[in-house]
Amino acid sequence: MPVRAISLDAESILSNLLIAVRDIHFASSVIVAGIVFFDWLIVAPVFGADLRLPATFSAFTETSQRILWLSLGVSIVSALAWLCLLSSRIAGKPFEQVIADGTIWIVLSRTQFGIAWAARILVAALLAICLPSLQKLKALPADWRGFLSALLAGFYLGLMAFAGHGEEGLGFERNVHLAADFLHLVAVGLWLGGLLPLAILLTYLRRCGEEPWLSAACNAGSRFSTLGILAVSILLISGTINASFLVGGIQSLVDTRYGRLLLLKLALFAVMVSAAAINRQYLLPRLCKADATDRSDPTAQRLVRSTLVELTLGLAIILIVGVLGITAPAVDMASHAH
Amino acid sequence: MRILISAVPSLLAALTATAAWAHAFLDHAEPRVGSTTATAPRELVLHYTQNLEPAFSSVEVSDANGARVDLGKPTISASTMRVGLKALPPGTYRVRWQVLSVDTHTTEGSFTFHVKQ
């Protein structure tokens, strides 16, 4: 039996650090994928091949690219920190010892988490190399460039399914759970990850005031809203599948820490969907009918604020996800209470 | 939006179904937990509820005096861990296991079995 060389206090600090690193990694990875998806599905069709609204496009691209590269850097560094901390927790050894004695290499090369992590770091490196190259590769149609970038970003985010409770189960059920978790993550990238670039785009459209800024804002908002419905549908279906594997009954939602955290996550999700519904049913139609010459019309600004509220709720959900990942699923606690 | 709202009952329905797996817990063992066997087993087989990581999973079998009676490194395939045993005289034996499941969570446990006089 391996002897654990760290105290309970150190283990508690390690768990809290792991939660923080997971949160940072989730958030940064979701933003990376979200910006790439948003560029492909919203920015490209809204701005069109003739590059209307040049000042807005330039300001938006500069800001979103800065955030993309910063997030990719944070995501890679936090992925490495996650690997170190997890190796320390698995081996029950101090952080520096797992690096010095090679335990971290065993985790990376001989566990499913490690292999998935190595694949993700490879995809991150491919993203870093391919994103600038694809943007310059004018021989390839813009749709294809966007699709290839989105494919890489989707894999980068989705492969996180192999790093936690997505691995629960055996045989066919395990594969179903992994697929559901993969799609869940991609849907989070589509919706939550797209909120930040949407808020930035709407802000620049209004600030620059180039014609036809209002129809572009209406177009972007409508496209994102439709994308949001698709993403929320995927989240509901995949979330239901995940819950059926991890919760183990209504009672477990109340009786276990995992269940209560999941309930809180679902409550925040419901508020997020409500905010999105208000945007779609109330603010967006008003924006699309507004007078383009009336810059004092507050609808666009309200839509930005509402989008930022959704984003804040989404970040709160990510904080909960960080804790859920290291909490024993409710189904464990329920089955071991007997 | 109505479609999304109508999906809520299906979510609740899914939560009422009880899944049978989660972290790697011992599902069953041969010899069985707490059992008494008429003949000394040559091998201990442990079946878990989830696939295991061989690099970080181990088992020890010891006699009443605490002396090891297993043959060392176990072999692990998917969710099953096996370890050979020395020739066991009648007595009580304690099994201590610690495993890392593929979802990166460590679980541990122990049980005894008896070999009949």
Short mmCIF file of C-alpha atoms in Angstrom, two decimals:
data_model
loop_
_atom_site.label_atom_id
_atom_site.label_comp_id
_atom_site.label_asym_id
_atom_site.label_seq_id
_atom_site.Cartn_x
_atom_site.Cartn_y
_atom_site.Cartn_z
CA MET A 1 0.00 0.00 0.00
CA PRO A 2 1.45 3.41 -0.88
CA VAL A 3 1.98 5.63 2.17
CA ARG A 4 0.49 9.10 1.87
CA ALA A 5 3.25 11.63 2.63
CA ILE A 6 1.08 14.70 3.04
CA SER A 7 -0.96 15.78 6.05
CA LEU A 8 -4.75 16.19 6.06
CA ASP A 9 -4.28 20.00 6.21
CA ALA A 10 -2.04 19.89 3.16
CA GLU A 11 -4.58 17.65 1.40
CA SER A 12 -7.33 20.18 2.13
CA ILE A 13 -5.20 23.03 0.73
CA LEU A 14 -4.46 20.84 -2.30
CA SER A 15 -8.18 20.23 -2.89
CA ASN A 16 -8.96 23.96 -2.69
CA LEU A 17 -6.11 24.76 -5.07
CA LEU A 18 -7.37 22.08 -7.45
CA ILE A 19 -10.88 23.61 -7.39
CA ALA A 20 -9.43 27.08 -8.15
CA VAL A 21 -7.26 25.75 -10.99
CA ARG A 22 -10.19 23.76 -12.45
CA ASP A 23 -12.37 26.90 -12.39
CA ILE A 24 -9.70 29.00 -14.11
CA HIS A 25 -9.13 26.26 -16.69
CA PHE A 26 -12.84 25.76 -17.43
CA ALA A 27 -13.45 29.49 -17.78
CA SER A 28 -10.43 30.15 -20.02
CA SER A 29 -11.08 27.08 -22.22
CA VAL A 30 -14.76 28.02 -22.62
CA ILE A 31 -13.75 31.57 -23.67
CA VAL A 32 -11.22 30.21 -26.22
CA ALA A 33 -13.80 27.91 -27.81
CA GLY A 34 -16.54 30.53 -27.52
CA ILE A 35 -14.59 33.19 -29.43
CA VAL A 36 -13.62 30.72 -32.18
CA PHE A 37 -17.23 29.45 -32.50
CA PHE A 38 -18.54 33.04 -32.46
CA ASP A 39 -16.13 34.13 -35.20
CA TRP A 40 -17.29 31.25 -37.41
CA LEU A 41 -21.03 31.30 -36.75
CA ILE A 42 -21.78 34.98 -36.05
CA VAL A 43 -18.99 37.37 -37.08
CA ALA A 44 -18.28 35.91 -40.54
CA PRO A 45 -21.92 35.95 -41.76
CA VAL A 46 -22.77 39.30 -40.10
CA PHE A 47 -19.83 41.22 -41.53
CA GLY A 48 -19.94 39.42 -44.85
CA ALA A 49 -17.34 39.04 -47.55
CA ASP A 50 -17.46 42.75 -48.50
CA LEU A 51 -16.30 43.67 -45.00
CA ARG A 52 -18.97 46.21 -44.10
CA LEU A 53 -18.48 48.28 -40.93
CA PRO A 54 -14.66 48.31 -41.22
CA ALA A 55 -13.94 50.35 -38.05
CA THR A 56 -16.26 48.18 -35.94
CA PHE A 57 -14.80 44.97 -37.40
CA SER A 58 -11.26 46.13 -36.77
CA ALA A 59 -11.94 47.22 -33.15
CA PHE A 60 -13.89 44.02 -32.37
CA THR A 61 -11.29 41.73 -33.95
CA GLU A 62 -8.43 43.40 -32.10
CA THR A 63 -10.15 43.08 -28.70
CA SER A 64 -11.50 39.56 -29.22
CA GLN A 65 -8.14 38.29 -30.51
CA ARG A 66 -6.36 39.73 -27.48
CA ILE A 67 -8.81 37.97 -25.17
CA LEU A 68 -8.51 34.75 -27.22
CA TRP A 69 -4.72 34.61 -26.95
CA LEU A 70 -4.69 35.60 -23.30
CA SER A 71 -7.31 32.92 -22.53
CA LEU A 72 -5.41 30.28 -24.52
CA GLY A 73 -2.25 31.07 -22.54
CA VAL A 74 -4.11 30.91 -19.21
CA SER A 75 -5.83 27.71 -20.31
CA ILE A 76 -2.53 25.96 -21.14
CA VAL A 77 -0.81 27.10 -17.92
CA SER A 78 -3.82 26.06 -15.80
CA ALA A 79 -3.95 22.68 -17.61
CA LEU A 80 -0.33 22.05 -16.53
CA ALA A 81 -1.11 23.22 -12.98
CA TRP A 82 -4.14 20.87 -12.90
CA LEU A 83 -1.89 17.97 -13.96
CA CYS A 84 0.66 18.77 -11.19
CA LEU A 85 -1.96 19.16 -8.46
CA LEU A 86 -3.86 16.05 -9.48
CA SER A 87 -0.64 14.00 -9.56
CA SER A 88 0.10 15.25 -6.05
CA ARG A 89 -3.38 14.26 -4.85
CA ILE A 90 -3.29 10.83 -6.52
CA ALA A 91 0.14 9.92 -5.14
CA GLY A 92 -0.39 11.61 -1.76
CA LYS A 93 2.96 13.35 -2.14
CA PRO A 94 3.95 17.02 -1.97
CA PHE A 95 3.72 19.03 -5.16
CA GLU A 96 7.49 19.33 -5.71
CA GLN A 97 8.08 15.62 -5.06
CA VAL A 98 5.74 14.41 -7.82
CA ILE A 99 7.72 16.51 -10.28
CA ALA A 100 11.12 15.44 -8.93
CA ASP A 101 10.43 11.68 -8.73
CA GLY A 102 8.63 11.42 -12.09
CA THR A 103 5.16 10.60 -10.73
CA ILE A 104 3.77 13.36 -12.91
CA TRP A 105 5.14 11.58 -15.97
CA ILE A 106 3.47 8.30 -14.90
CA VAL A 107 0.15 10.15 -14.54
CA LEU A 108 0.61 11.78 -17.96
CA SER A 109 1.65 8.62 -19.81
CA ARG A 110 -0.15 5.79 -17.99
CA THR A 111 -3.59 7.07 -16.97
CA GLN A 112 -6.60 7.90 -19.12
CA PHE A 113 -6.65 11.41 -17.65
CA GLY A 114 -2.99 11.89 -18.59
CA ILE A 115 -3.46 10.62 -22.14
CA ALA A 116 -6.48 12.90 -22.62
CA TRP A 117 -4.46 15.78 -21.15
CA ALA A 118 -1.54 15.13 -23.50
CA ALA A 119 -4.00 15.13 -26.42
CA ARG A 120 -5.53 18.42 -25.21
CA ILE A 121 -2.13 20.10 -24.86
CA LEU A 122 -1.33 18.92 -28.39
CA VAL A 123 -4.62 20.37 -29.69
CA ALA A 124 -3.87 23.63 -27.82
CA ALA A 125 -0.49 23.80 -29.56
CA LEU A 126 -2.21 23.10 -32.91
CA LEU A 127 -4.69 25.90 -32.16
CA ALA A 128 -1.85 28.30 -31.37
CA ILE A 129 -0.11 27.40 -34.66
CA CYS A 130 -3.16 27.04 -36.91
CA LEU A 131 -5.32 30.02 -35.87
CA PRO A 132 -2.99 32.70 -37.29
CA SER A 133 -2.07 30.52 -40.30
CA LEU A 134 -5.71 29.77 -41.15
CA GLN A 135 -6.61 33.46 -40.98
CA LYS A 136 -3.92 34.21 -43.56
CA LEU A 137 -4.76 31.23 -45.78
CA LYS A 138 -6.99 33.10 -48.24
CA ALA A 139 -6.94 30.21 -50.73
CA LEU A 140 -9.28 28.33 -48.38
CA PRO A 141 -12.91 29.62 -48.27
CA ALA A 142 -13.71 31.59 -45.08
CA ASP A 143 -16.36 29.03 -44.07
CA TRP A 144 -13.79 26.24 -44.16
CA ARG A 145 -11.25 28.27 -42.20
CA GLY A 146 -13.88 28.95 -39.57
CA PHE A 147 -15.00 25.32 -39.51
CA LEU A 148 -11.46 23.96 -39.08
CA SER A 149 -10.71 26.44 -36.28
CA ALA A 150 -14.02 25.57 -34.58
CA LEU A 151 -13.27 21.84 -34.92
CA LEU A 152 -9.94 22.25 -33.10
CA ALA A 153 -11.47 24.49 -30.42
CA GLY A 154 -14.37 22.06 -30.00
CA PHE A 155 -12.00 19.13 -29.48
CA TYR A 156 -9.91 21.17 -27.04
CA LEU A 157 -12.95 21.89 -24.91
CA GLY A 158 -14.77 18.57 -25.38
CA LEU A 159 -11.79 16.34 -24.54
CA MET A 160 -12.10 17.64 -20.98
CA ALA A 161 -14.87 15.02 -20.66
CA PHE A 162 -12.10 12.44 -20.15
CA ALA A 163 -10.82 14.32 -17.10
CA GLY A 164 -13.52 13.60 -14.57
CA HIS A 165 -16.95 12.19 -14.00
CA GLY A 166 -17.50 11.71 -17.73
CA GLU A 167 -15.52 8.50 -17.24
CA GLU A 168 -18.12 7.05 -14.88
CA GLY A 169 -19.62 3.73 -15.93
CA LEU A 170 -18.54 0.62 -17.77
CA GLY A 171 -18.72 -0.52 -21.40
CA PHE A 172 -21.45 0.96 -23.60
CA GLU A 173 -22.85 3.14 -20.78
CA ARG A 174 -19.41 4.72 -20.28
CA ASN A 175 -19.25 5.62 -23.97
CA VAL A 176 -22.74 7.17 -23.85
CA HIS A 177 -21.76 9.18 -20.75
CA LEU A 178 -18.50 10.36 -22.36
CA ALA A 179 -20.30 11.41 -25.57
CA ALA A 180 -22.94 13.30 -23.54
CA ASP A 181 -20.25 15.04 -21.48
CA PHE A 182 -18.30 15.95 -24.66
CA LEU A 183 -21.42 17.51 -26.24
CA HIS A 184 -22.29 19.25 -22.95
CA LEU A 185 -18.91 20.98 -22.93
CA VAL A 186 -19.16 22.01 -26.60
CA ALA A 187 -22.65 23.44 -25.97
CA VAL A 188 -21.26 25.43 -23.02
CA GLY A 189 -18.63 26.84 -25.39
CA LEU A 190 -21.30 27.75 -27.96
CA TRP A 191 -23.53 29.60 -25.52
CA LEU A 192 -21.59 30.75 -22.47
CA GLY A 193 -18.36 31.17 -24.44
CA GLY A 194 -20.17 33.30 -27.04
CA LEU A 195 -21.63 35.77 -24.53
CA LEU A 196 -18.38 37.71 -24.04
CA PRO A 197 -17.69 38.29 -27.79
CA LEU A 198 -21.41 39.13 -28.25
CA ALA A 199 -21.24 41.84 -25.56
CA ILE A 200 -18.02 43.20 -27.10
CA LEU A 201 -19.49 43.19 -30.62
CA LEU A 202 -22.71 44.96 -29.56
CA THR A 203 -20.68 47.55 -27.62
CA TYR A 204 -18.43 48.34 -30.60
CA LEU A 205 -21.33 48.40 -33.07
CA ARG A 206 -23.07 51.05 -30.96
CA ARG A 207 -19.89 52.96 -30.12
CA CYS A 208 -18.57 53.15 -33.72
CA GLY A 209 -22.07 53.89 -35.10
CA GLU A 210 -21.18 52.93 -38.69
CA GLU A 211 -24.10 52.28 -41.01
CA PRO A 212 -25.78 49.85 -40.93
CA TRP A 213 -24.82 49.22 -37.28
CA LEU A 214 -28.34 48.56 -36.05
CA SER A 215 -29.22 45.92 -38.63
CA ALA A 216 -25.84 44.27 -37.93
CA ALA A 217 -26.63 44.27 -34.17
CA CYS A 218 -30.08 42.81 -34.89
CA ASN A 219 -28.56 40.19 -37.20
CA ALA A 220 -25.85 39.20 -34.66
CA GLY A 221 -28.35 39.10 -31.77
CA SER A 222 -30.84 36.99 -33.73
CA ARG A 223 -28.19 34.54 -34.93
CA PHE A 224 -26.79 34.19 -31.42
CA SER A 225 -30.26 33.72 -29.96
CA THR A 226 -30.98 30.86 -32.38
CA LEU A 227 -27.57 29.35 -31.58
CA GLY A 228 -28.46 29.70 -27.89
CA ILE A 229 -31.65 27.66 -28.33
CA LEU A 230 -29.64 24.90 -29.99
CA ALA A 231 -27.00 25.03 -27.22
CA VAL A 232 -29.58 25.02 -24.39
CA SER A 233 -31.35 22.03 -26.01
CA ILE A 234 -28.05 20.12 -26.16
CA LEU A 235 -27.29 21.14 -22.54
CA LEU A 236 -30.69 19.85 -21.36
CA ILE A 237 -30.39 16.51 -23.15
CA SER A 238 -26.73 15.87 -22.28
CA GLY A 239 -27.25 17.19 -18.73
CA THR A 240 -30.15 14.78 -18.28
CA ILE A 241 -27.97 11.87 -19.42
CA ASN A 242 -25.13 12.96 -17.09
CA ALA A 243 -27.53 13.35 -14.16
CA SER A 244 -28.94 9.85 -14.74
CA PHE A 245 -25.38 8.50 -14.27
CA LEU A 246 -24.31 10.66 -11.34
CA VAL A 247 -27.30 11.54 -9.18
CA GLY A 248 -29.11 8.26 -8.56
CA GLY A 249 -32.53 9.58 -7.49
CA ILE A 250 -34.44 12.72 -6.51
CA GLN A 251 -33.71 12.17 -2.80
CA SER A 252 -29.95 12.29 -3.47
CA LEU A 253 -30.37 15.83 -4.80
CA VAL A 254 -31.29 16.97 -1.30
CA ASP A 255 -29.39 14.49 0.88
CA THR A 256 -25.90 14.79 -0.63
CA ARG A 257 -23.44 17.67 -1.11
CA TYR A 258 -23.13 16.76 -4.79
CA GLY A 259 -26.91 16.85 -5.18
CA ARG A 260 -27.27 20.23 -3.46
CA LEU A 261 -24.49 21.74 -5.59
CA LEU A 262 -26.19 20.36 -8.71
CA LEU A 263 -29.50 21.91 -7.61
CA LEU A 264 -27.77 25.28 -7.20
CA LYS A 265 -26.23 24.88 -10.66
CA LEU A 266 -29.64 24.05 -12.15
CA ALA A 267 -31.21 27.08 -10.43
CA LEU A 268 -28.54 29.41 -11.89
CA PHE A 269 -28.99 27.74 -15.28
CA ALA A 270 -32.75 28.39 -15.10
CA VAL A 271 -32.12 32.09 -14.35
CA MET A 272 -29.67 32.23 -17.28
CA VAL A 273 -32.22 30.70 -19.65
CA SER A 274 -34.85 33.18 -18.36
CA ALA A 275 -32.52 36.11 -19.06
CA ALA A 276 -31.87 34.73 -22.56
CA ALA A 277 -35.64 34.36 -23.11
CA ILE A 278 -36.18 38.02 -22.10
CA ASN A 279 -33.47 39.04 -24.58
CA ARG A 280 -35.11 37.01 -27.35
CA GLN A 281 -38.74 37.89 -26.68
CA TYR A 282 -38.43 41.51 -25.54
CA LEU A 283 -35.10 43.27 -26.18
CA LEU A 284 -34.15 41.79 -29.55
CA PRO A 285 -37.45 42.65 -31.35
CA ARG A 286 -37.20 46.21 -29.94
CA LEU A 287 -33.61 46.50 -31.15
CA CYS A 288 -34.53 45.29 -34.63
CA LYS A 289 -37.34 47.89 -34.88
CA ALA A 290 -35.36 50.79 -33.39
CA ASP A 291 -34.47 53.94 -35.33
CA ALA A 292 -30.86 53.62 -36.53
CA THR A 293 -30.33 57.38 -36.37
CA ASP A 294 -31.43 57.55 -32.72
CA ARG A 295 -28.19 56.83 -30.88
CA SER A 296 -29.86 57.63 -27.56
CA ASP A 297 -32.13 54.55 -27.83
CA PRO A 298 -31.10 52.44 -24.81
CA THR A 299 -32.12 49.03 -26.23
CA ALA A 300 -28.65 48.05 -27.49
CA GLN A 301 -27.10 49.05 -24.17
CA ARG A 302 -29.76 47.06 -22.28
CA LEU A 303 -29.01 44.04 -24.43
CA VAL A 304 -25.29 44.36 -23.57
CA ARG A 305 -26.13 44.62 -19.84
CA SER A 306 -28.44 41.62 -20.01
CA THR A 307 -25.74 39.65 -21.85
CA LEU A 308 -23.24 40.54 -19.11
CA VAL A 309 -25.73 39.36 -16.46
CA GLU A 310 -25.98 36.02 -18.31
CA LEU A 311 -22.19 35.86 -18.47
CA THR A 312 -21.86 36.50 -14.72
CA LEU A 313 -24.38 33.73 -13.98
CA GLY A 314 -22.44 31.44 -16.31
CA LEU A 315 -19.19 32.17 -14.46
CA ALA A 316 -20.96 31.34 -11.17
CA ILE A 317 -21.96 28.00 -12.71
CA ILE A 318 -18.32 27.38 -13.67
CA LEU A 319 -17.32 27.97 -10.01
CA ILE A 320 -19.79 25.25 -8.98
CA VAL A 321 -18.53 22.90 -11.72
CA GLY A 322 -15.01 23.20 -10.28
CA VAL A 323 -16.28 21.89 -6.93
CA LEU A 324 -18.55 19.22 -8.47
CA GLY A 325 -15.58 17.69 -10.29
CA ILE A 326 -13.80 16.74 -7.07
CA THR A 327 -16.96 15.88 -5.11
CA ALA A 328 -18.10 12.26 -4.93
CA PRO A 329 -21.22 11.95 -7.13
CA ALA A 330 -24.54 11.66 -5.31
CA VAL A 331 -24.99 8.11 -6.61
CA ASP A 332 -21.88 7.07 -4.62
CA MET A 333 -23.09 8.62 -1.41
CA ALA A 334 -26.59 7.19 -1.89
CA SER A 335 -25.36 3.65 -2.53
CA HIS A 336 -22.88 3.78 0.39
CA ALA A 337 -25.39 5.14 2.86
CA HIS A 338 -27.05 1.71 2.90
CA MET B 1 -38.86 28.16 -25.34
CA ARG B 2 -41.95 25.95 -24.81
CA ILE B 3 -39.93 22.98 -26.02
CA LEU B 4 -37.22 23.77 -23.49
CA ILE B 5 -39.76 24.08 -20.65
CA SER B 6 -41.34 20.78 -21.67
CA ALA B 7 -37.90 19.14 -21.35
CA VAL B 8 -37.87 19.72 -17.58
CA PRO B 9 -40.06 16.66 -16.76
CA SER B 10 -37.67 14.42 -18.71
CA LEU B 11 -34.79 15.77 -16.60
CA LEU B 12 -36.72 14.96 -13.44
CA ALA B 13 -37.61 11.52 -14.82
CA ALA B 14 -33.95 10.81 -15.48
CA LEU B 15 -33.08 11.74 -11.91
CA THR B 16 -35.51 9.16 -10.58
CA ALA B 17 -33.58 6.39 -12.34
CA THR B 18 -30.84 4.92 -10.19
CA ALA B 19 -27.48 4.39 -11.85
CA ALA B 20 -25.39 1.51 -10.58
CA TRP B 21 -21.93 2.98 -10.96
CA ALA B 22 -19.81 5.93 -9.94
CA HIS B 23 -16.30 5.97 -8.39
CA ALA B 24 -14.57 2.59 -8.27
CA PHE B 25 -16.10 0.68 -5.38
CA LEU B 26 -15.73 -3.03 -4.73
CA ASP B 27 -18.64 -4.78 -6.43
CA HIS B 28 -17.74 -8.32 -5.39
CA ALA B 29 -14.70 -10.46 -4.61
CA GLU B 30 -13.58 -14.09 -4.94
CA PRO B 31 -13.29 -15.35 -2.19
CA ARG B 32 -16.37 -13.34 -1.20
CA VAL B 33 -16.21 -10.63 1.46
CA GLY B 34 -16.47 -12.20 4.94
CA SER B 35 -16.85 -15.71 3.52
CA THR B 36 -15.35 -18.98 4.75
CA THR B 37 -13.83 -21.24 2.12
CA ALA B 38 -13.32 -24.98 2.47
CA THR B 39 -10.14 -24.96 0.36
CA ALA B 40 -7.38 -22.37 0.27
CA PRO B 41 -7.80 -20.04 -2.74
CA ARG B 42 -4.76 -19.67 -5.05
CA GLU B 43 -5.86 -16.28 -6.25
CA LEU B 44 -7.83 -13.25 -5.01
CA VAL B 45 -10.05 -11.56 -7.61
CA LEU B 46 -11.62 -8.15 -6.97
CA HIS B 47 -14.33 -6.76 -9.25
CA TYR B 48 -14.99 -3.00 -9.15
CA THR B 49 -17.79 -0.75 -10.34
CA GLN B 50 -15.52 1.22 -12.64
CA ASN B 51 -12.39 0.77 -14.75
CA LEU B 52 -9.12 1.07 -12.81
CA GLU B 53 -5.79 2.76 -13.42
CA PRO B 54 -3.19 -0.05 -13.02
CA ALA B 55 -0.34 2.37 -12.27
CA PHE B 56 -2.02 3.58 -9.08
CA SER B 57 -4.02 0.55 -7.87
CA SER B 58 -2.79 -2.03 -5.37
CA VAL B 59 -3.89 -4.79 -3.00
CA GLU B 60 -2.34 -6.54 -0.03
CA VAL B 61 -3.41 -9.76 1.67
CA SER B 62 -2.07 -10.53 5.15
CA ASP B 63 -2.58 -13.23 7.74
CA ALA B 64 -3.60 -12.81 11.41
CA ASN B 65 0.01 -11.91 12.30
CA GLY B 66 0.17 -9.21 9.63
CA ALA B 67 2.53 -11.20 7.36
CA ARG B 68 1.96 -10.72 3.62
CA VAL B 69 0.54 -13.80 1.89
CA ASP B 70 -0.02 -12.35 -1.60
CA LEU B 71 2.45 -12.88 -4.43
CA GLY B 72 3.13 -9.17 -5.02
CA LYS B 73 2.09 -7.05 -7.94
CA PRO B 74 -1.54 -7.55 -9.00
CA THR B 75 -2.67 -7.81 -12.61
CA ILE B 76 -5.39 -5.37 -13.60
CA SER B 77 -7.68 -5.55 -16.57
CA ALA B 78 -10.48 -2.96 -16.97
CA SER B 79 -12.45 -3.18 -13.70
CA THR B 80 -10.90 -6.41 -12.36
CA MET B 81 -7.82 -6.76 -10.15
CA ARG B 82 -6.19 -10.18 -9.50
CA VAL B 83 -3.36 -11.19 -7.21
CA GLY B 84 -1.85 -14.65 -6.63
CA LEU B 85 -1.77 -16.07 -3.10
CA LYS B 86 0.76 -18.26 -1.31
CA ALA B 87 -0.43 -21.64 -0.01
CA LEU B 88 -2.76 -20.51 2.77
CA PRO B 89 -3.08 -22.55 5.96
CA PRO B 90 -6.44 -22.39 7.80
CA GLY B 91 -7.04 -18.97 9.39
CA THR B 92 -8.37 -15.46 8.87
CA TYR B 93 -6.94 -13.21 6.17
CA ARG B 94 -7.30 -9.46 5.71
CA VAL B 95 -7.46 -7.85 2.28
CA ARG B 96 -6.57 -4.15 1.97
CA TRP B 97 -7.07 -2.48 -1.38
CA GLN B 98 -6.54 0.99 -2.77
CA VAL B 99 -7.52 1.86 -6.33
CA LEU B 100 -7.55 4.86 -8.63
CA SER B 101 -10.54 4.88 -10.97
CA VAL B 102 -10.31 6.31 -14.47
CA ASP B 103 -12.20 9.39 -13.26
CA THR B 104 -9.09 10.13 -11.12
CA HIS B 105 -10.65 9.44 -7.73
CA THR B 106 -8.95 7.21 -5.19
CA THR B 107 -10.98 4.78 -3.08
CA GLU B 108 -9.81 2.24 -0.53
CA GLY B 109 -11.23 -0.49 1.65
CA SER B 110 -10.59 -3.73 3.49
CA PHE B 111 -12.34 -6.98 4.33
CA THR B 112 -11.56 -10.42 5.67
CA PHE B 113 -12.12 -13.98 4.51
CA HIS B 114 -11.50 -17.25 6.31
CA VAL B 115 -9.98 -20.57 5.28
CA LYS B 116 -11.65 -23.48 7.11
CA GLN B 117 -9.74 -25.87 9.38
#
